[in-house]
Short mmCIF file of C-alpha atoms (C1' of nucleotides) in Angstrom, two decimals:
data_model
loop_
_atom_site.label_atom_id
_atom_site.label_comp_id
_atom_site.label_asym_id
_atom_site.label_seq_id
_atom_site.Cartn_x
_atom_site.Cartn_y
_atom_site.Cartn_z
CA MET A 769 -20.40 -15.29 -3.30
CA PHE A 770 -20.03 -11.63 -2.46
CA GLY A 771 -22.56 -8.88 -2.86
CA LEU A 772 -21.79 -5.21 -3.33
CA VAL A 773 -24.53 -2.74 -2.51
CA ASP A 774 -23.69 0.73 -3.74
CA ALA A 775 -25.94 3.77 -3.54
CA ASN A 776 -26.61 5.72 -6.70
CA ASN A 777 -25.25 9.27 -6.57
CA PHE A 778 -25.37 8.98 -2.81
CA TYR A 779 -25.05 12.58 -1.59
CA ALA A 780 -27.34 13.89 -4.29
CA SER A 781 -29.85 11.16 -3.45
CA CYS A 782 -29.74 12.13 0.25
CA GLU A 783 -30.57 15.71 -0.63
CA ARG A 784 -33.48 14.56 -2.73
CA VAL A 785 -35.03 12.41 -0.04
CA PHE A 786 -35.97 15.54 1.89
CA ARG A 787 -36.23 17.94 -1.02
CA PRO A 788 -38.42 16.16 -3.53
CA GLU A 789 -38.55 19.31 -5.64
CA LEU A 790 -35.02 18.36 -6.72
CA GLU A 791 -36.33 15.21 -8.39
CA GLY A 792 -35.70 15.31 -12.12
CA ARG A 793 -33.42 18.35 -11.88
CA PRO A 794 -29.64 18.39 -12.21
CA VAL A 795 -28.23 18.38 -8.67
CA VAL A 796 -24.63 18.57 -7.51
CA VAL A 797 -23.16 18.43 -4.03
CA LEU A 798 -20.05 20.50 -3.37
CA SER A 799 -17.02 19.78 -1.20
CA ASN A 800 -16.13 21.93 1.79
CA ASN A 801 -15.83 25.60 1.03
CA ASP A 802 -18.15 24.92 -1.89
CA GLY A 803 -14.98 24.07 -3.78
CA CYS A 804 -15.42 21.03 -6.00
CA VAL A 805 -18.26 18.94 -7.33
CA VAL A 806 -18.21 15.71 -5.31
CA ALA A 807 -21.54 14.20 -6.23
CA ARG A 808 -23.83 14.54 -9.23
CA SER A 809 -27.33 13.42 -9.96
CA GLN A 810 -27.83 11.52 -13.19
CA GLU A 811 -29.14 14.70 -14.85
CA ALA A 812 -25.99 16.57 -13.80
CA LYS A 813 -23.82 13.82 -15.21
CA GLN A 814 -25.70 14.07 -18.45
CA LEU A 815 -24.92 17.77 -18.60
CA GLY A 816 -21.29 16.70 -18.78
CA LEU A 817 -20.20 17.80 -15.31
CA LYS A 818 -17.15 15.88 -14.23
CA MET A 819 -16.45 14.54 -10.78
CA GLY A 820 -14.08 16.80 -8.89
CA VAL A 821 -14.24 19.89 -11.08
CA PRO A 822 -13.91 23.21 -9.29
CA TYR A 823 -17.44 24.53 -9.07
CA PHE A 824 -16.55 28.10 -10.05
CA GLN A 825 -15.54 26.80 -13.48
CA VAL A 826 -18.92 25.32 -14.26
CA ARG A 827 -21.30 27.30 -12.11
CA GLU A 828 -22.59 29.75 -14.66
CA GLN A 829 -23.50 27.17 -17.26
CA PHE A 830 -24.86 24.76 -14.69
CA GLU A 831 -27.23 27.34 -13.24
CA ARG A 832 -28.34 28.35 -16.70
CA ASP A 833 -29.21 24.69 -17.28
CA GLY A 834 -31.46 24.79 -14.24
CA GLY A 835 -29.04 22.99 -11.94
CA VAL A 836 -29.10 23.15 -8.15
CA ALA A 837 -25.91 23.07 -6.06
CA CYS A 838 -25.90 21.96 -2.43
CA SER A 839 -23.11 22.58 0.07
CA SER A 840 -22.08 19.32 1.64
CA ASN A 841 -24.07 18.25 4.68
CA TYR A 842 -22.07 15.36 6.12
CA GLU A 843 -24.29 15.05 9.17
CA LEU A 844 -27.21 14.21 6.92
CA TYR A 845 -25.27 11.83 4.67
CA GLY A 846 -23.74 10.06 7.66
CA ASP A 847 -27.12 9.49 9.21
CA MET A 848 -28.70 8.27 5.97
CA SER A 849 -25.75 5.93 5.53
CA ARG A 850 -26.29 4.45 9.00
CA ARG A 851 -29.92 3.75 8.10
CA VAL A 852 -29.00 1.92 4.91
CA MET A 853 -26.24 -0.08 6.61
CA TRP A 854 -28.45 -0.98 9.53
CA TYR A 855 -30.99 -2.50 7.19
CA LEU A 856 -28.35 -4.48 5.30
CA GLN A 857 -27.12 -5.86 8.60
CA GLN A 858 -30.62 -7.14 9.29
CA VAL A 859 -30.79 -9.16 6.08
CA ALA A 860 -27.27 -10.30 5.22
CA PRO A 861 -25.20 -12.80 7.20
CA ALA A 862 -22.21 -10.46 7.31
CA VAL A 863 -21.72 -6.89 6.17
CA GLU A 864 -18.56 -4.91 5.62
CA VAL A 865 -19.30 -1.22 5.56
CA TYR A 866 -16.77 -0.25 2.94
CA SER A 867 -17.56 3.42 2.66
CA VAL A 868 -20.35 5.83 3.40
CA ASP A 869 -22.33 4.59 0.39
CA GLU A 870 -21.08 1.06 -0.17
CA ALA A 871 -21.18 -2.26 1.62
CA PHE A 872 -19.90 -5.74 0.81
CA LEU A 873 -22.16 -8.60 1.82
CA ASP A 874 -20.95 -12.09 2.57
CA LEU A 875 -23.34 -14.38 0.73
CA HIS A 876 -21.46 -17.65 1.05
CA GLY A 877 -23.68 -20.67 0.92
CA MET A 878 -26.77 -18.66 0.16
CA GLN A 879 -27.02 -19.62 -3.48
CA ARG A 880 -28.07 -23.08 -2.36
CA HIS A 881 -31.17 -21.74 -0.69
CA PHE A 882 -31.97 -18.56 -2.51
CA ASN A 883 -32.16 -17.30 -6.00
CA LEU A 884 -29.52 -14.63 -5.47
CA ALA A 885 -30.83 -12.34 -8.18
CA GLY A 886 -34.28 -12.39 -6.65
CA TRP A 887 -32.92 -11.94 -3.13
CA ALA A 888 -30.73 -9.01 -4.17
CA GLY A 889 -33.65 -7.41 -5.96
CA ASP A 890 -35.71 -7.61 -2.77
CA VAL A 891 -32.94 -5.99 -0.78
CA ARG A 892 -32.67 -3.22 -3.31
CA GLY A 893 -36.39 -2.54 -3.17
CA ALA A 894 -36.48 -2.58 0.63
CA VAL A 895 -33.60 -0.13 0.97
CA ARG A 896 -35.38 2.23 -1.37
CA GLN A 897 -38.64 1.95 0.47
CA ARG A 898 -37.19 2.27 3.96
CA THR A 899 -34.65 5.03 3.36
CA GLY A 900 -35.51 6.62 0.03
CA ILE A 901 -32.01 5.85 -1.22
CA PRO A 902 -31.69 4.09 -4.60
CA VAL A 903 -28.99 1.41 -4.72
CA CYS A 904 -27.70 -1.18 -7.17
CA VAL A 905 -26.45 -4.63 -6.24
CA GLY A 906 -23.70 -6.69 -7.84
CA VAL A 907 -23.11 -10.33 -6.92
CA ALA A 908 -20.06 -12.40 -7.90
CA PRO A 909 -17.47 -14.86 -6.59
CA THR A 910 -14.94 -12.18 -5.57
CA LYS A 911 -15.16 -8.64 -4.28
CA THR A 912 -13.48 -7.26 -7.38
CA LEU A 913 -15.99 -9.04 -9.60
CA ALA A 914 -18.86 -7.89 -7.38
CA LYS A 915 -17.65 -4.36 -8.08
CA VAL A 916 -17.71 -5.11 -11.79
CA ALA A 917 -21.21 -6.57 -11.51
CA ASN A 918 -22.40 -3.53 -9.60
CA ARG A 919 -20.96 -1.15 -12.17
CA LEU A 920 -22.72 -2.97 -14.99
CA ALA A 921 -25.97 -3.15 -13.04
CA LYS A 922 -25.85 0.63 -12.72
CA LYS A 923 -24.95 1.12 -16.34
CA ASP A 924 -27.87 -1.01 -17.46
CA ALA A 925 -30.27 0.66 -15.06
CA ILE A 926 -29.34 4.07 -16.44
CA ALA A 927 -29.94 2.79 -19.95
CA GLY A 928 -33.38 1.70 -18.80
CA GLU A 929 -32.44 -1.97 -18.89
CA GLY A 930 -31.98 -4.55 -16.20
CA SER A 931 -33.25 -4.41 -12.67
CA GLY A 932 -30.42 -2.69 -10.84
CA VAL A 933 -29.10 -6.10 -9.91
CA LEU A 934 -26.51 -8.25 -11.67
CA VAL A 935 -25.32 -11.68 -10.64
CA LEU A 936 -22.18 -13.08 -12.29
CA ASP A 937 -22.04 -16.71 -11.39
CA ASP A 938 -20.65 -18.56 -14.35
CA GLU A 939 -17.56 -18.43 -16.49
CA MET A 940 -19.33 -17.26 -19.64
CA GLN A 941 -21.12 -14.39 -17.99
CA ARG A 942 -17.96 -13.29 -16.28
CA GLY A 943 -16.04 -13.21 -19.53
CA GLU A 944 -18.74 -11.21 -21.26
CA ALA A 945 -19.03 -8.79 -18.37
CA LEU A 946 -15.30 -8.12 -18.26
CA LYS A 947 -15.35 -7.19 -21.93
CA ARG A 948 -17.81 -4.43 -21.15
CA VAL A 949 -15.68 -2.77 -18.49
CA ALA A 950 -12.87 -0.35 -19.31
CA VAL A 951 -9.63 -1.21 -17.60
CA GLU A 952 -9.49 2.08 -15.69
CA ASP A 953 -12.86 1.24 -14.14
CA VAL A 954 -11.57 -1.89 -12.44
CA TRP A 955 -11.30 -1.60 -8.66
CA GLY A 956 -7.61 -1.05 -7.94
CA VAL A 957 -6.64 0.43 -11.28
CA GLY A 958 -5.88 4.09 -10.80
CA ARG A 959 -4.61 6.72 -13.17
CA ARG A 960 -1.01 5.56 -13.15
CA SER A 961 -1.75 1.92 -13.78
CA ALA A 962 -4.31 2.77 -16.45
CA THR A 963 -1.69 4.75 -18.37
CA LYS A 964 0.74 1.84 -18.22
CA LEU A 965 -1.94 -0.59 -19.32
CA TYR A 966 -3.03 1.52 -22.26
CA ALA A 967 0.60 1.84 -23.30
CA VAL A 968 0.76 -1.92 -23.79
CA GLY A 969 -2.62 -2.08 -25.49
CA ILE A 970 -4.73 -3.29 -22.59
CA ARG A 971 -8.06 -1.48 -22.56
CA THR A 972 -10.66 -3.77 -21.06
CA ALA A 973 -11.02 -5.70 -17.85
CA ALA A 974 -11.10 -8.88 -19.92
CA GLN A 975 -7.67 -8.12 -21.37
CA LEU A 976 -6.39 -7.21 -17.93
CA ALA A 977 -7.49 -10.57 -16.55
CA GLY A 978 -5.20 -12.18 -19.13
CA VAL A 979 -1.92 -10.41 -18.34
CA GLY A 980 0.91 -12.38 -16.80
CA ASP A 981 1.39 -12.41 -13.05
CA ALA A 982 5.03 -11.39 -13.31
CA TRP A 983 4.14 -8.37 -15.41
CA ALA A 984 1.42 -7.40 -12.97
CA ARG A 985 3.76 -7.68 -10.02
CA LYS A 986 6.30 -5.53 -11.74
CA ASN A 987 3.98 -2.88 -13.11
CA LEU A 988 0.82 -2.82 -11.04
CA GLY A 989 2.09 -2.31 -7.54
CA GLY A 990 3.55 -5.68 -6.55
CA VAL A 991 1.36 -8.02 -4.58
CA VAL A 992 -1.54 -5.58 -4.80
CA GLY A 993 -1.63 -5.98 -8.58
CA ALA A 994 -1.27 -9.73 -8.40
CA ARG A 995 -4.19 -10.00 -6.01
CA MET A 996 -6.37 -7.84 -8.22
CA LEU A 997 -5.68 -10.14 -11.16
CA HIS A 998 -6.55 -13.25 -9.18
CA GLU A 999 -9.79 -11.67 -8.09
CA LEU A 1000 -10.69 -10.76 -11.67
CA ARG A 1001 -10.19 -14.40 -12.61
CA GLY A 1002 -12.57 -15.47 -9.89
CA PHE A 1003 -10.21 -16.46 -7.07
CA PRO A 1004 -10.98 -14.50 -3.93
CA CYS A 1005 -8.04 -12.84 -2.19
CA SER A 1006 -10.07 -10.77 0.22
CA SER A 1007 -13.01 -11.57 2.43
CA VAL A 1008 -15.75 -9.60 4.12
CA THR A 1009 -14.39 -8.10 7.33
CA VAL A 1010 -17.23 -7.26 9.62
CA GLU A 1011 -15.95 -5.68 12.80
CA ASP A 1012 -14.25 -2.45 12.00
CA GLU A 1013 -10.84 -3.57 13.07
CA ALA A 1014 -9.09 -0.97 15.08
CA ARG A 1015 -8.27 2.00 12.96
CA LYS A 1016 -4.61 2.54 12.26
CA SER A 1017 -4.58 6.23 11.65
CA LEU A 1018 -6.88 9.16 11.82
CA CYS A 1019 -6.80 12.50 10.08
CA CYS A 1020 -8.48 15.84 10.63
CA SER A 1021 -7.78 18.49 8.06
CA ARG A 1022 -9.55 21.25 6.26
CA SER A 1023 -8.94 23.96 3.71
CA PHE A 1024 -9.37 27.44 5.12
CA GLY A 1025 -12.15 29.67 3.86
CA GLN A 1026 -9.44 32.16 2.89
CA VAL A 1027 -5.67 32.38 2.53
CA LEU A 1028 -3.89 32.70 5.88
CA THR A 1029 -0.46 34.22 6.47
CA GLN A 1030 -0.37 34.70 10.24
CA LEU A 1031 0.93 32.03 12.58
CA GLU A 1032 -1.77 32.64 15.19
CA ASP A 1033 -4.54 32.19 12.65
CA VAL A 1034 -3.13 28.91 11.39
CA ALA A 1035 -2.51 27.88 14.99
CA GLY A 1036 -6.22 28.36 15.62
CA ALA A 1037 -7.07 25.96 12.83
CA VAL A 1038 -4.49 23.45 14.04
CA ALA A 1039 -5.86 23.61 17.59
CA THR A 1040 -9.36 23.02 16.23
CA HIS A 1041 -8.17 19.94 14.34
CA ALA A 1042 -6.28 18.66 17.37
CA ALA A 1043 -9.43 18.99 19.45
CA ARG A 1044 -11.50 17.18 16.85
CA ALA A 1045 -8.87 14.46 16.61
CA GLY A 1046 -8.98 14.01 20.39
CA GLU A 1047 -12.75 13.74 20.23
CA LYS A 1048 -12.56 11.03 17.56
CA LEU A 1049 -10.00 9.11 19.60
CA ARG A 1050 -12.21 9.16 22.68
CA GLU A 1051 -15.27 8.12 20.68
CA GLN A 1052 -13.37 5.05 19.55
CA GLY A 1053 -11.63 4.35 22.83
CA MET A 1054 -8.22 4.82 21.26
CA ALA A 1055 -5.08 6.75 22.08
CA ALA A 1056 -2.34 7.91 19.72
CA ARG A 1057 1.41 8.02 20.06
CA LEU A 1058 2.44 9.71 16.82
CA LEU A 1059 1.19 13.10 15.74
CA THR A 1060 1.83 14.70 12.37
CA VAL A 1061 1.07 18.34 11.70
CA PHE A 1062 0.93 19.59 8.14
CA ILE A 1063 0.26 22.90 6.48
CA GLU A 1064 -0.13 23.52 2.77
CA THR A 1065 0.10 26.38 0.34
CA SER A 1066 -1.94 26.38 -2.85
CA ARG A 1067 -0.73 23.94 -5.46
CA PHE A 1068 -2.56 26.00 -8.04
CA ALA A 1069 -0.54 29.15 -7.46
CA ASN A 1070 2.28 29.61 -9.94
CA LEU A 1071 4.95 28.66 -7.46
CA PRO A 1072 7.35 25.76 -7.41
CA PRO A 1073 6.76 22.90 -4.96
CA PRO A 1074 6.79 21.94 -2.18
CA TYR A 1075 3.25 22.87 -1.26
CA SER A 1076 3.08 20.76 1.82
CA PHE A 1077 5.17 20.96 4.98
CA SER A 1078 4.86 18.39 7.68
CA THR A 1079 6.51 17.01 10.73
CA GLN A 1080 5.86 13.97 12.84
CA LEU A 1081 6.25 14.04 16.60
CA THR A 1082 6.52 11.01 18.82
CA MET A 1083 4.71 11.68 22.06
CA PRO A 1084 6.11 10.10 25.23
CA THR A 1085 2.93 8.11 25.84
CA ALA A 1086 -0.14 7.43 23.79
CA THR A 1087 -2.81 9.96 24.62
CA ASP A 1088 -6.40 10.88 23.85
CA ASP A 1089 -6.25 14.16 25.74
CA THR A 1090 -7.23 17.14 23.63
CA LEU A 1091 -5.03 19.54 25.55
CA VAL A 1092 -1.97 17.32 25.24
CA LEU A 1093 -2.59 16.81 21.53
CA ALA A 1094 -3.10 20.53 21.03
CA SER A 1095 0.14 21.43 22.74
CA TRP A 1096 2.19 18.91 20.74
CA ALA A 1097 0.47 20.11 17.60
CA ARG A 1098 1.45 23.68 18.40
CA ARG A 1099 5.04 22.57 18.87
CA GLY A 1100 4.95 20.81 15.50
CA LEU A 1101 3.43 23.81 13.79
CA GLU A 1102 6.18 26.10 15.05
CA ARG A 1103 8.75 23.65 13.78
CA ILE A 1104 7.45 23.74 10.19
CA TRP A 1105 6.19 27.31 10.09
CA ARG A 1106 7.74 29.51 7.43
CA PRO A 1107 6.71 33.12 7.52
CA GLY A 1108 5.71 34.97 4.41
CA MET A 1109 3.83 32.08 2.80
CA ARG A 1110 0.20 31.95 1.82
CA TYR A 1111 -1.35 28.95 3.55
CA VAL A 1112 -4.61 27.39 2.43
CA LYS A 1113 -4.93 24.24 4.51
CA ALA A 1114 -3.79 22.63 7.75
CA GLY A 1115 -4.28 19.24 9.33
CA ILE A 1116 -3.39 16.70 11.97
CA VAL A 1117 -2.70 13.01 11.42
CA LEU A 1118 -2.57 10.58 14.32
CA ASP A 1119 -0.74 7.27 13.94
CA GLY A 1120 0.42 4.57 16.30
CA LEU A 1121 -3.10 4.13 17.60
CA GLU A 1122 -3.70 1.75 20.49
CA ARG A 1123 -6.56 0.92 22.83
CA ALA A 1124 -6.75 3.67 25.41
CA GLY A 1125 -5.55 2.45 28.77
CA ALA A 1126 -4.46 -1.01 27.58
CA ASN A 1127 -0.81 -2.03 27.74
CA GLN A 1128 0.26 1.51 27.82
CA GLN A 1129 3.90 2.11 28.09
CA ALA A 1130 4.83 3.96 31.27
CA THR A 1131 7.30 6.79 31.10
CA LEU A 1132 10.33 7.33 33.19
CA PHE A 1133 9.13 10.70 34.35
CA ALA A 1134 5.92 11.51 36.11
CA ASP A 1135 3.11 12.08 33.68
CA THR A 1136 0.92 14.79 35.05
CA THR A 1137 -1.46 14.72 32.11
CA ARG A 1138 -2.78 11.22 32.67
CA SER A 1139 -4.74 11.75 35.80
CA PRO A 1140 -8.32 10.73 36.57
CA GLU A 1141 -9.14 14.43 36.77
CA ARG A 1142 -7.99 14.95 33.20
CA ALA A 1143 -10.10 12.04 31.99
CA LYS A 1144 -13.09 13.58 33.75
CA LEU A 1145 -12.34 16.91 32.17
CA MET A 1146 -12.31 15.32 28.71
CA SER A 1147 -15.57 13.53 29.25
CA ALA A 1148 -17.16 16.75 30.51
CA LEU A 1149 -15.84 18.49 27.41
CA ASP A 1150 -17.37 15.81 25.19
CA SER A 1151 -20.76 15.89 26.83
CA LEU A 1152 -20.97 19.68 26.70
CA ASN A 1153 -20.05 19.72 23.04
CA LYS A 1154 -22.50 16.96 22.33
CA ARG A 1155 -25.28 18.73 24.13
CA TYR A 1156 -24.66 22.27 22.97
CA GLY A 1157 -23.11 21.61 19.61
CA GLY A 1158 -19.49 21.17 18.54
CA GLY A 1159 -17.38 24.15 19.48
CA ALA A 1160 -19.35 25.03 22.61
CA VAL A 1161 -16.20 24.40 24.64
CA ARG A 1162 -12.93 24.87 22.80
CA VAL A 1163 -9.20 24.96 23.25
CA GLY A 1164 -8.14 28.55 23.98
CA ALA A 1165 -6.05 28.79 20.83
CA ALA A 1166 -9.14 28.03 18.75
CA VAL A 1167 -11.24 30.80 20.23
CA THR A 1168 -11.75 34.10 18.47
CA ALA A 1169 -12.92 37.36 19.93
CA PRO A 1170 -16.68 37.49 20.51
CA GLY A 1171 -18.55 38.18 17.33
CA LYS A 1172 -15.44 37.75 15.23
CA GLN A 1173 -15.42 35.16 12.46
CA GLU A 1174 -12.87 32.39 12.70
CA PRO A 1175 -10.23 33.35 10.15
CA TRP A 1176 -9.94 29.71 9.07
CA GLY A 1177 -13.67 29.06 8.96
CA MET A 1178 -15.17 27.57 5.85
CA ARG A 1179 -17.63 28.79 3.33
CA ARG A 1180 -20.83 26.88 2.96
CA GLY A 1181 -23.31 28.89 1.00
CA ALA A 1182 -26.05 26.41 0.28
CA LYS A 1183 -26.24 23.85 3.05
CA SER A 1184 -29.48 21.98 3.59
CA PRO A 1185 -30.76 21.50 7.16
CA ALA A 1186 -29.64 18.57 9.34
CA PHE A 1187 -33.06 17.03 8.76
CA THR A 1188 -32.47 13.85 10.70
CA THR A 1189 -30.00 14.79 13.44
CA ASN A 1190 -31.06 18.15 14.84
CA TRP A 1191 -34.42 18.83 16.49
CA GLY A 1192 -34.23 22.43 15.38
CA GLU A 1193 -33.87 21.48 11.75
CA LEU A 1194 -36.48 18.76 11.40
CA TRP A 1195 -38.13 18.30 8.08
CA ARG A 1196 -41.11 20.60 7.86
CA VAL A 1197 -44.00 19.09 5.98
CA ARG A 1198 -46.30 22.04 6.42
CA CYS A 1199 -45.61 25.51 7.80
"C1'" DT B 386 -11.67 35.82 -6.40
"C1'" DC B 387 -12.99 30.59 -6.22
"C1'" DT B 388 -9.61 23.86 -6.78
"C1'" DG B 389 -12.26 18.41 -0.62
"C1'" DG B 390 -11.40 15.20 3.22
"C1'" DG B 391 -10.35 10.79 5.20
"C1'" DG B 392 -8.49 6.58 4.74
"C1'" DT B 393 -5.40 1.92 3.50
"C1'" DC B 394 -1.51 -0.62 1.92
"C1'" DC B 395 3.01 -1.15 0.05
"C1'" DT B 396 8.01 -0.08 -0.90
"C1'" DA B 397 12.52 1.23 0.21
"C1'" DG B 398 16.45 3.14 2.47
"C1'" DG B 399 18.79 4.26 6.68
"C1'" DA B 400 19.65 3.84 11.64
"C1'" DC B 401 20.10 0.89 15.05
"C1'" DC B 402 19.99 -3.49 17.75
"C1'" DC B 403 21.73 -8.19 18.96
"C1'" DT C 29 43.48 -9.72 4.16
"C1'" DC C 30 39.16 -11.20 5.57
"C1'" DT C 31 33.68 -7.85 7.29
"C1'" DG C 32 26.89 -11.85 8.65
"C1'" DG C 33 22.19 -12.45 9.28
"C1'" DG C 34 18.01 -11.16 11.01
"C1'" DG C 35 15.18 -8.00 12.94
"C1'" DT C 36 12.59 -3.38 14.23
"C1'" DC C 37 11.55 1.31 13.79
"C1'" DC C 38 11.44 5.60 11.45
"C1'" DT C 39 10.71 8.45 7.47
"C1'" DA C 40 9.08 9.50 3.12
"C1'" DG C 41 6.59 8.78 -0.77
"C1'" DG C 42 3.56 6.43 -4.17
"C1'" DA C 43 -0.74 4.53 -5.50
"C1'" DC C 44 -5.21 3.76 -4.80
"C1'" DC C 45 -9.98 3.98 -2.74
"C1'" DC C 46 -14.55 6.57 -1.85
#
DNA sequence: TCTGGGGTCCTAGGACCC
DNA sequence: TCTGGGGTCCTAGGACCC
């Protein structure tokens, strides 16, 4: 059996843990630049706010309804997530941290010794007590069905029924549960597949479980669709993978706080992303061989596509050196740069990741950038930035004149303090 | 005026290799 | 006149996830 633990309205719940005055009020959390709604409290959902809507479209009404908007505070959410996951790792035999607010648990064999519904209920209560984060738990014979169970557990909890836990362990229950889930809510069914399914009259998960394998292969993304179907029928095609297997790619990108038209401004953003990418590589002990740079114009402007311009560069050796990455990134940027356009976003993608130092291909020509001195420089860079805050030491291209705002910097009007990760911003109980 | 960021997996064609 | 089989890598894009 598999368990799925999923936090309720995770980001909004994190905000509430330290700001209890938000309890009972509609709360939304906004994406970077305070752009879109990315999390909603139950009250906000009930006001009809949709996931992903641009905040400026709903702001006025939302505030009139007494709603509170928070800028995203990923430091806080990341730390709260670690606390929840750490606890789950103490109680479950194996845990796959699937996302910041979700984890699959491997519960094989446990049903012989435990009443799974009771066990899951205890876990749910303990997470709430230890972290303040409300979660629901679904348990079923496959991951896809555990997702279904979790969804229904949440639905029932909202309706004031059930215990926030649902175990699907027999054929009858499974059939009934699948009837209650819309086909577009099945894990793996996105917008495109949902449209196709509706076109042939398939609206529920139960109906989906009955479609032919050949049809699924043809219309639902080949083997991916076939696997999803098997899982819905109760045959596992995926297991809990504990160790975060080496990442295959890594991406650092961000929308600018304003439209940029000058190469040097965009270059500053690109250099910042390259530096951040290097930092992530070193944290994970990885090095990258392929570097993609992309820049985008607004897809909401009344202009024809393309909106995105990118190029991939193959570096002579895999590297985790910020300065090397930044210089390749600059080269890539110049290759795709078109003057006279209004850019809104830039980013770096690193592929071809390998363990730093292991089996690295040597180059024909002397590589002056892979010296022990450079490695020392990078580790000094990392410790300074860790100690004095990110951006204390930067790549030259990412530095602006003293006192001058970074042209690419983002807007974050309503960010809560880093309650749990910054001494200066600790939660203040009494002033 | 204002529209997120970071991932995975799969497919398919072309270049190139032996 | 007749023109293979098996493989990798690269590039690009689609679909989906949270």
